[in-house]
Amino acid sequence: MSIQKELEDLIKNDVLIEIEDYIDELFEIIAAKKEDDSTKEELKEMQEMKKDFEDMLVDLENGEIDDEECKEIIEEINDMRKDEDEEDED
């Protein structure tokens, strides 16, 4: 599997699903009227992040991301997810 395909699969099958699930949770908090300004700000940030990853998929499909950049992005995603897992454990 090429590194581009690996990144595409990671984004489609993991990252976007996790972001969408989290956005759904934020909408539920807002719908229950339990939100504060930080919840709304976080929702906005997550929606922007989702768009960034969707744009990245387009760039991947157009061959605009080289192997080295793919490796860096995969490492960043894995670090981000690792940090999130560590926060969940606290």
Tab-separated table of N, CA and C in Angstrom:
chain	number	residue	atom	x	y	z
A	1	MET	N	0.859	-1.174	0.000
A	1	MET	CA	0.000	0.000	0.000
A	1	MET	C	0.903	1.234	0.000
A	2	SER	N	0.593	2.189	-0.859
A	2	SER	CA	1.390	3.417	-0.906
A	2	SER	C	1.129	4.260	0.338
A	3	ILE	N	2.075	5.120	0.632
A	3	ILE	CA	1.936	5.983	1.803
A	3	ILE	C	0.745	6.934	1.627
A	4	GLN	N	0.474	7.345	0.390
A	4	GLN	CA	-0.689	8.202	0.136
A	4	GLN	C	-1.984	7.456	0.444
A	5	LYS	N	-2.044	6.188	0.036
A	5	LYS	CA	-3.238	5.373	0.299
A	5	LYS	C	-3.392	5.138	1.796
A	6	GLU	N	-2.270	4.923	2.486
A	6	GLU	CA	-2.305	4.728	3.932
A	6	GLU	C	-2.871	5.973	4.623
A	7	LEU	N	-2.407	7.151	4.195
A	7	LEU	CA	-2.908	8.397	4.771
A	7	LEU	C	-4.387	8.582	4.446
A	8	GLU	N	-4.766	8.304	3.210
A	8	GLU	CA	-6.170	8.425	2.813
A	8	GLU	C	-7.058	7.522	3.668
A	9	ASP	N	-6.644	6.280	3.856
A	9	ASP	CA	-7.419	5.345	4.678
A	9	ASP	C	-7.506	5.818	6.126
A	10	LEU	N	-6.389	6.310	6.662
A	10	LEU	CA	-6.368	6.807	8.036
A	10	LEU	C	-7.356	7.959	8.207
A	11	ILE	N	-7.346	8.877	7.251
A	11	ILE	CA	-8.254	10.025	7.339
A	11	ILE	C	-9.708	9.576	7.193
A	12	LYS	N	-9.994	8.784	6.162
A	12	LYS	CA	-11.379	8.366	5.894
A	12	LYS	C	-11.943	7.438	6.966
A	13	ASN	N	-11.147	6.467	7.401
A	13	ASN	CA	-11.660	5.405	8.260
A	13	ASN	C	-11.490	5.660	9.745
A	14	ASP	N	-10.677	6.625	10.106
A	14	ASP	CA	-10.449	6.893	11.525
A	14	ASP	C	-10.692	8.356	11.874
A	15	VAL	N	-9.873	9.218	11.306
A	15	VAL	CA	-9.876	10.620	11.727
A	15	VAL	C	-11.229	11.286	11.505
A	16	LEU	N	-11.756	11.215	10.293
A	16	LEU	CA	-13.032	11.892	10.025
A	16	LEU	C	-14.165	11.298	10.855
A	17	ILE	N	-14.149	10.005	11.066
A	17	ILE	CA	-15.190	9.370	11.882
A	17	ILE	C	-15.112	9.874	13.319
A	18	GLU	N	-13.886	9.947	13.858
A	18	GLU	CA	-13.711	10.443	15.224
A	18	GLU	C	-14.144	11.903	15.340
A	19	ILE	N	-13.785	12.712	14.353
A	19	ILE	CA	-14.177	14.125	14.374
A	19	ILE	C	-15.692	14.248	14.299
A	20	GLU	N	-16.320	13.500	13.396
A	20	GLU	CA	-17.776	13.568	13.252
A	20	GLU	C	-18.484	13.125	14.528
A	21	ASP	N	-17.971	12.086	15.175
A	21	ASP	CA	-18.554	11.636	16.446
A	21	ASP	C	-18.452	12.728	17.504
A	22	TYR	N	-17.308	13.377	17.555
A	22	TYR	CA	-17.109	14.432	18.550
A	22	TYR	C	-18.000	15.639	18.249
A	23	ILE	N	-18.132	15.986	16.975
A	23	ILE	CA	-19.033	17.077	16.585
A	23	ILE	C	-20.462	16.738	17.006
A	24	ASP	N	-20.879	15.493	16.809
A	24	ASP	CA	-22.215	15.062	17.239
A	24	ASP	C	-22.392	15.241	18.747
A	25	GLU	N	-21.359	14.873	19.515
A	25	GLU	CA	-21.422	15.052	20.972
A	25	GLU	C	-21.583	16.527	21.333
A	26	LEU	N	-20.842	17.380	20.645
A	26	LEU	CA	-20.940	18.818	20.926
A	26	LEU	C	-22.333	19.341	20.588
A	27	PHE	N	-22.900	18.874	19.466
A	27	PHE	CA	-24.258	19.289	19.109
A	27	PHE	C	-25.265	18.823	20.161
A	28	GLU	N	-25.063	17.634	20.711
A	28	GLU	CA	-25.960	17.138	21.761
A	28	GLU	C	-25.879	18.018	23.006
A	29	ILE	N	-24.676	18.442	23.358
A	29	ILE	CA	-24.506	19.343	24.505
A	29	ILE	C	-25.229	20.656	24.243
A	30	ILE	N	-25.067	21.172	23.039
A	30	ILE	CA	-25.716	22.438	22.685
A	30	ILE	C	-27.232	22.274	22.666
A	31	ALA	N	-27.719	21.164	22.106
A	31	ALA	CA	-29.163	20.923	22.046
A	31	ALA	C	-29.763	20.802	23.440
A	32	ALA	N	-28.988	20.274	24.375
A	32	ALA	CA	-29.463	20.127	25.754
A	32	ALA	C	-29.317	21.433	26.535
A	33	LYS	N	-28.850	22.460	25.851
A	33	LYS	CA	-28.657	23.794	26.439
A	33	LYS	C	-27.714	23.754	27.641
A	34	LYS	N	-26.720	22.877	27.558
A	34	LYS	CA	-25.732	22.770	28.631
A	34	LYS	C	-24.383	23.340	28.193
A	35	GLU	N	-24.384	24.044	27.063
A	35	GLU	CA	-23.128	24.516	26.509
A	35	GLU	C	-22.703	25.838	27.128
A	36	ASP	N	-21.461	26.158	26.927
A	36	ASP	CA	-20.946	27.474	27.258
A	36	ASP	C	-20.182	27.967	26.027
A	37	ASP	N	-19.554	29.111	26.150
A	37	ASP	CA	-18.846	29.657	24.991
A	37	ASP	C	-17.721	28.742	24.518
A	38	SER	N	-17.081	28.047	25.452
A	38	SER	CA	-15.981	27.165	25.053
A	38	SER	C	-16.494	25.991	24.219
A	39	THR	N	-17.701	25.509	24.505
A	39	THR	CA	-18.280	24.416	23.715
A	39	THR	C	-18.532	24.877	22.287
A	40	LYS	N	-19.091	26.065	22.148
A	40	LYS	CA	-19.353	26.592	20.805
A	40	LYS	C	-18.054	26.841	20.052
A	41	GLU	N	-17.043	27.338	20.752
A	41	GLU	CA	-15.745	27.579	20.122
A	41	GLU	C	-15.113	26.252	19.694
A	42	GLU	N	-15.222	25.245	20.547
A	42	GLU	CA	-14.669	23.932	20.216
A	42	GLU	C	-15.390	23.332	19.015
A	43	LEU	N	-16.700	23.508	18.943
A	43	LEU	CA	-17.468	23.028	17.795
A	43	LEU	C	-16.954	23.680	16.514
A	44	LYS	N	-16.759	24.983	16.568
A	44	LYS	CA	-16.256	25.712	15.401
A	44	LYS	C	-14.884	25.176	14.989
A	45	GLU	N	-14.003	24.960	15.966
A	45	GLU	CA	-12.663	24.445	15.673
A	45	GLU	C	-12.724	23.045	15.068
A	46	MET	N	-13.602	22.204	15.589
A	46	MET	CA	-13.718	20.840	15.071
A	46	MET	C	-14.276	20.839	13.647
A	47	GLN	N	-15.224	21.731	13.372
A	47	GLN	CA	-15.762	21.826	12.017
A	47	GLN	C	-14.678	22.288	11.043
A	48	GLU	N	-13.827	23.217	11.493
A	48	GLU	CA	-12.719	23.672	10.653
A	48	GLU	C	-11.716	22.544	10.428
A	49	MET	N	-11.441	21.770	11.484
A	49	MET	CA	-10.507	20.651	11.360
A	49	MET	C	-11.050	19.616	10.380
A	50	LYS	N	-12.351	19.346	10.458
A	50	LYS	CA	-12.971	18.392	9.540
A	50	LYS	C	-12.794	18.869	8.103
A	51	LYS	N	-13.022	20.155	7.872
A	51	LYS	CA	-12.856	20.712	6.528
A	51	LYS	C	-11.404	20.586	6.068
A	52	ASP	N	-10.462	20.847	6.967
A	52	ASP	CA	-9.041	20.722	6.618
A	52	ASP	C	-8.708	19.300	6.173
A	53	PHE	N	-9.234	18.310	6.885
A	53	PHE	CA	-8.967	16.919	6.510
A	53	PHE	C	-9.669	16.554	5.201
A	54	GLU	N	-10.863	17.079	4.974
A	54	GLU	CA	-11.549	16.826	3.701
A	54	GLU	C	-10.765	17.449	2.548
A	55	ASP	N	-10.232	18.656	2.769
A	55	ASP	CA	-9.397	19.299	1.750
A	55	ASP	C	-8.136	18.474	1.490
A	56	MET	N	-7.588	17.900	2.553
A	56	MET	CA	-6.393	17.068	2.420
A	56	MET	C	-6.694	15.843	1.560
A	57	LEU	N	-7.885	15.270	1.712
A	57	LEU	CA	-8.272	14.128	0.878
A	57	LEU	C	-8.303	14.514	-0.598
A	58	VAL	N	-8.810	15.708	-0.888
A	58	VAL	CA	-8.841	16.189	-2.277
A	58	VAL	C	-7.414	16.320	-2.803
A	59	ASP	N	-6.536	16.905	-1.976
A	59	ASP	CA	-5.133	17.046	-2.379
A	59	ASP	C	-4.497	15.682	-2.631
A	60	LEU	N	-4.813	14.706	-1.787
A	60	LEU	CA	-4.286	13.344	-1.977
A	60	LEU	C	-4.773	12.751	-3.296
A	61	GLU	N	-6.062	12.910	-3.563
A	61	GLU	CA	-6.638	12.360	-4.789
A	61	GLU	C	-6.029	13.011	-6.029
A	62	ASN	N	-5.608	14.274	-5.888
A	62	ASN	CA	-5.008	14.996	-7.008
A	62	ASN	C	-3.492	14.817	-7.074
A	63	GLY	N	-2.942	13.979	-6.195
A	63	GLY	CA	-1.510	13.714	-6.194
A	63	GLY	C	-0.660	14.891	-5.763
A	64	GLU	N	-1.228	15.773	-4.943
A	64	GLU	CA	-0.529	16.993	-4.545
A	64	GLU	C	0.253	16.855	-3.240
A	65	ILE	N	0.234	15.670	-2.628
A	65	ILE	CA	0.966	15.456	-1.380
A	65	ILE	C	1.984	14.347	-1.624
A	66	ASP	N	3.271	14.673	-1.458
A	66	ASP	CA	4.323	13.690	-1.726
A	66	ASP	C	4.522	12.743	-0.541
A	67	ASP	N	5.371	11.731	-0.744
A	67	ASP	CA	5.596	10.702	0.276
A	67	ASP	C	6.053	11.293	1.605
A	68	GLU	N	7.006	12.210	1.545
A	68	GLU	CA	7.559	12.786	2.775
A	68	GLU	C	6.483	13.537	3.557
A	69	GLU	N	5.688	14.323	2.849
A	69	GLU	CA	4.618	15.070	3.515
A	69	GLU	C	3.578	14.112	4.101
A	70	CYS	N	3.277	13.039	3.392
A	70	CYS	CA	2.339	12.032	3.905
A	70	CYS	C	2.848	11.439	5.209
A	71	LYS	N	4.145	11.090	5.241
A	71	LYS	CA	4.726	10.521	6.457
A	71	LYS	C	4.595	11.497	7.621
A	72	GLU	N	4.893	12.775	7.361
A	72	GLU	CA	4.803	13.788	8.415
A	72	GLU	C	3.369	13.934	8.922
A	73	ILE	N	2.418	13.935	8.012
A	73	ILE	CA	1.009	14.081	8.395
A	73	ILE	C	0.557	12.874	9.216
A	74	ILE	N	0.945	11.672	8.789
A	74	ILE	CA	0.583	10.460	9.536
A	74	ILE	C	1.161	10.527	10.945
A	75	GLU	N	2.419	10.951	11.061
A	75	GLU	CA	3.039	11.077	12.383
A	75	GLU	C	2.291	12.089	13.245
A	76	GLU	N	1.920	13.226	12.650
A	76	GLU	CA	1.175	14.246	13.397
A	76	GLU	C	-0.177	13.716	13.858
A	77	ILE	N	-0.870	13.003	12.986
A	77	ILE	CA	-2.169	12.431	13.351
A	77	ILE	C	-1.994	11.433	14.493
A	78	ASN	N	-1.000	10.562	14.378
A	78	ASN	CA	-0.771	9.567	15.428
A	78	ASN	C	-0.405	10.228	16.749
A	79	ASP	N	0.411	11.280	16.700
A	79	ASP	CA	0.759	12.019	17.922
A	79	ASP	C	-0.476	12.666	18.531
A	80	MET	N	-1.307	13.259	17.690
A	80	MET	CA	-2.520	13.922	18.149
A	80	MET	C	-3.455	12.902	18.814
A	81	ARG	N	-3.599	11.748	18.203
A	81	ARG	CA	-4.475	10.710	18.755
A	81	ARG	C	-3.888	10.137	20.039
A	82	LYS	N	-2.564	9.996	20.094
A	82	LYS	CA	-1.901	9.498	21.297
A	82	LYS	C	-2.112	10.476	22.451
A	83	ASP	N	-1.946	11.768	22.170
A	83	ASP	CA	-2.170	12.790	23.199
A	83	ASP	C	-3.606	12.743	23.694
A	84	GLU	N	-4.542	12.552	22.792
A	84	GLU	CA	-5.960	12.476	23.147
A	84	GLU	C	-6.225	11.270	24.039
A	85	ASP	N	-5.614	10.134	23.701
A	85	ASP	CA	-5.777	8.927	24.520
A	85	ASP	C	-5.217	9.134	25.919
A	86	GLU	N	-4.077	9.811	26.017
A	86	GLU	CA	-3.476	10.076	27.323
A	86	GLU	C	-4.360	10.996	28.156
A	87	GLU	N	-4.989	11.980	27.517
A	87	GLU	CA	-5.906	12.875	28.227
A	87	GLU	C	-7.115	12.103	28.731
A	88	ASP	N	-7.605	11.166	27.935
A	88	ASP	CA	-8.761	10.368	28.340
A	88	ASP	C	-8.441	9.497	29.549
A	89	GLU	N	-7.186	9.091	29.687
A	89	GLU	CA	-6.784	8.245	30.809
A	89	GLU	C	-6.691	9.023	32.109
A	90	ASP	N	-6.456	10.334	32.019
A	90	ASP	CA	-6.306	11.166	33.233
A	90	ASP	C	-7.604	11.359	33.960
